[in-house]
Coordinates of C-alpha atoms in Angstrom, one line a residue:
M1 CA -0.2 0.3 0.5
S2 CA 1.5 3.0 -0.9
E3 CA 1.2 6.1 1.5
A4 CA -1.6 8.0 -0.1
D5 CA -3.4 4.8 0.4
A6 CA -2.6 4.3 4.0
G7 CA -3.1 8.6 4.7
T8 CA -6.7 7.3 2.7
V9 CA -7.6 4.3 4.7
A10 CA -7.0 6.8 8.3
M11 CA -9.0 9.2 6.7
V12 CA -11.8 6.7 6.4
A13 CA -11.1 5.2 10.0
G14 CA -11.7 8.7 11.1
N15 CA -14.6 9.4 9.3
L16 CA -15.8 6.6 10.7
G17 CA -16.7 8.4 13.8
F18 CA -13.5 6.0 16.4
K19 CA -11.6 7.9 18.4
D20 CA -8.3 7.3 20.7
E21 CA -9.5 4.7 23.7
D22 CA -12.4 3.9 21.1
L23 CA -14.6 -0.6 21.7
V24 CA -14.7 -2.3 19.0
Q25 CA -16.1 -5.0 18.6
E26 CA -15.3 -6.2 15.0
L27 CA -18.1 -9.5 13.9
G28 CA -17.8 -10.9 10.8
Y29 CA -13.7 -11.5 10.7
D30 CA -13.1 -13.6 7.7
D31 CA -9.7 -13.7 5.1
D32 CA -11.8 -11.6 2.9
V33 CA -11.9 -8.3 5.0
D34 CA -9.8 -4.9 4.8
F35 CA -6.9 -5.2 6.9
G36 CA -5.8 -2.2 6.0
L37 CA -9.2 -0.3 6.8
R38 CA -9.2 -3.0 9.7
D39 CA -5.3 -1.8 10.8
S40 CA -6.6 2.0 10.8
I41 CA -9.4 1.6 12.4
E42 CA -7.5 -0.3 15.5
D43 CA -4.3 2.5 15.3
L44 CA -6.6 5.0 15.9
I45 CA -8.7 3.8 18.8
G46 CA -4.7 2.4 20.9
S47 CA -6.1 -0.9 20.9
Q48 CA -6.8 -3.8 19.4
M49 CA -10.3 -4.8 18.4
F50 CA -12.7 -7.2 20.6
D51 CA -13.9 -11.0 18.6
E52 CA -16.6 -11.8 18.4
D53 CA -15.6 -14.0 22.6
D54 CA -15.6 -10.9 24.3
H55 CA -18.5 -9.7 26.6
D56 CA -17.4 -6.0 27.1
V57 CA -19.2 -3.9 26.8
V58 CA -18.3 -1.7 23.0
D59 CA -18.7 1.9 22.0
A60 CA -19.5 0.3 18.9
V61 CA -19.8 -2.8 15.8
I62 CA -17.4 -3.2 13.3
F63 CA -20.0 -5.2 11.5
W64 CA -18.4 -7.7 8.1
W65 CA -21.3 -9.3 6.8
R66 CA -21.9 -11.2 2.8
A67 CA -24.9 -12.1 1.0
N68 CA -24.0 -15.7 2.1
D69 CA -23.4 -15.7 5.8
G70 CA -27.0 -16.2 7.5
D71 CA -30.6 -13.9 8.1
L72 CA -29.0 -10.4 8.9
V73 CA -31.7 -9.2 11.2
D74 CA -31.0 -12.4 13.5
A75 CA -27.6 -11.4 13.5
L76 CA -28.2 -7.0 13.6
V77 CA -30.0 -7.8 17.4
D78 CA -26.8 -9.7 18.4
S79 CA -25.2 -7.4 17.5
L80 CA -26.0 -5.3 19.7
T81 CA -26.0 -7.6 22.8
T82 CA -22.8 -5.7 24.1
L83 CA -23.7 -1.6 22.7
D84 CA -23.7 0.3 24.7
E85 CA -26.3 3.2 25.0
G86 CA -25.8 5.5 22.3
G87 CA -23.2 2.9 20.0
I88 CA -23.1 2.6 16.8
V89 CA -23.1 -0.6 14.1
W90 CA -21.0 -0.3 11.0
I91 CA -21.7 -2.8 8.8
L92 CA -19.2 -3.7 6.0
T93 CA -20.5 -5.7 3.1
P94 CA -18.1 -5.8 -0.1
K95 CA -19.6 -3.3 -3.3
S96 CA -21.8 -3.6 -6.0
G97 CA -20.4 -6.6 -8.5
R98 CA -17.7 -7.8 -5.9
D99 CA -18.4 -11.6 -4.9
G100 CA -21.0 -11.6 -1.3
Y101 CA -22.3 -8.4 -2.0
V102 CA -25.7 -7.8 -0.3
P103 CA -28.1 -5.0 -1.8
P104 CA -28.4 -1.8 0.3
S105 CA -32.7 -2.5 0.1
D106 CA -31.7 -5.6 2.7
I107 CA -30.5 -3.9 4.6
Q108 CA -32.9 -1.1 5.3
E109 CA -36.0 -4.1 5.0
A110 CA -33.7 -5.8 8.6
A111 CA -32.2 -2.9 10.5
P112 CA -36.1 -1.8 11.6
T113 CA -36.5 -5.6 12.8
A114 CA -33.9 -5.7 14.8
G115 CA -34.4 -2.4 16.8
L116 CA -32.2 0.0 14.0
H117 CA -31.8 2.6 12.1
V118 CA -30.4 3.8 8.5
T119 CA -28.2 7.0 9.1
T120 CA -25.1 7.2 6.7
T121 CA -23.9 5.2 3.9
A122 CA -19.9 5.0 2.3
G123 CA -17.7 3.9 0.9
V124 CA -14.5 2.9 2.7
S125 CA -12.6 1.0 0.0
E126 CA -12.1 -0.6 -3.2
D127 CA -14.1 -4.3 -2.1
W128 CA -16.6 -2.5 0.9
A129 CA -19.4 -0.2 1.7
A130 CA -20.2 1.6 4.9
T131 CA -23.7 1.2 6.6
R132 CA -24.1 3.4 9.5
L133 CA -26.8 1.8 12.4
V134 CA -27.9 3.2 15.4
P135 CA -30.5 2.3 17.4
R136 CA -34.7 3.6 17.8
K137 CA -34.8 5.9 20.6
R138 CA -36.6 4.4 22.7
Q139 CA -40.6 6.2 23.1

C-alpha cells in the first residue's frame, strides 16, 4: 500500500467516527476483510478490536457481512448484545459486483426489525461499503 493509500485509509477510519480509547467489537471477520481499514481503525482507537467471543460493553461494532452469511436480522440483533447505549453499528458489505454483494435494500429492510435505524452509507475501500446503524430511540 502506498503512503497516499495508507493516508486515505486512516482518514476513512477517522470519518467513521472512531477516536482514541474507543472500544470496538469486530464481527464477521474472515480472510476477505479489508486489512488496511482494520489496521487503521486499531491504530486510531489505540488497541485491538474485540472479537466475537468477547462480551465487554463496546462503543461500536464493525460488522463484516456478506450475502451468504445467514439471517441479517438475527445477526444485527446479536450485534446489539454488547453495544453501549448510544453506540453505533457499522455494517460493512461487499460493493456491487463483488462476491457476497448485499443490496442496500436488504439492510434497509432488516435494520428496523432489529431495532436499528440506517443513518449513513459510505464507500470505505475499493471492495467494501459501510452503512451506519444506530439503535432507535426508546419512547
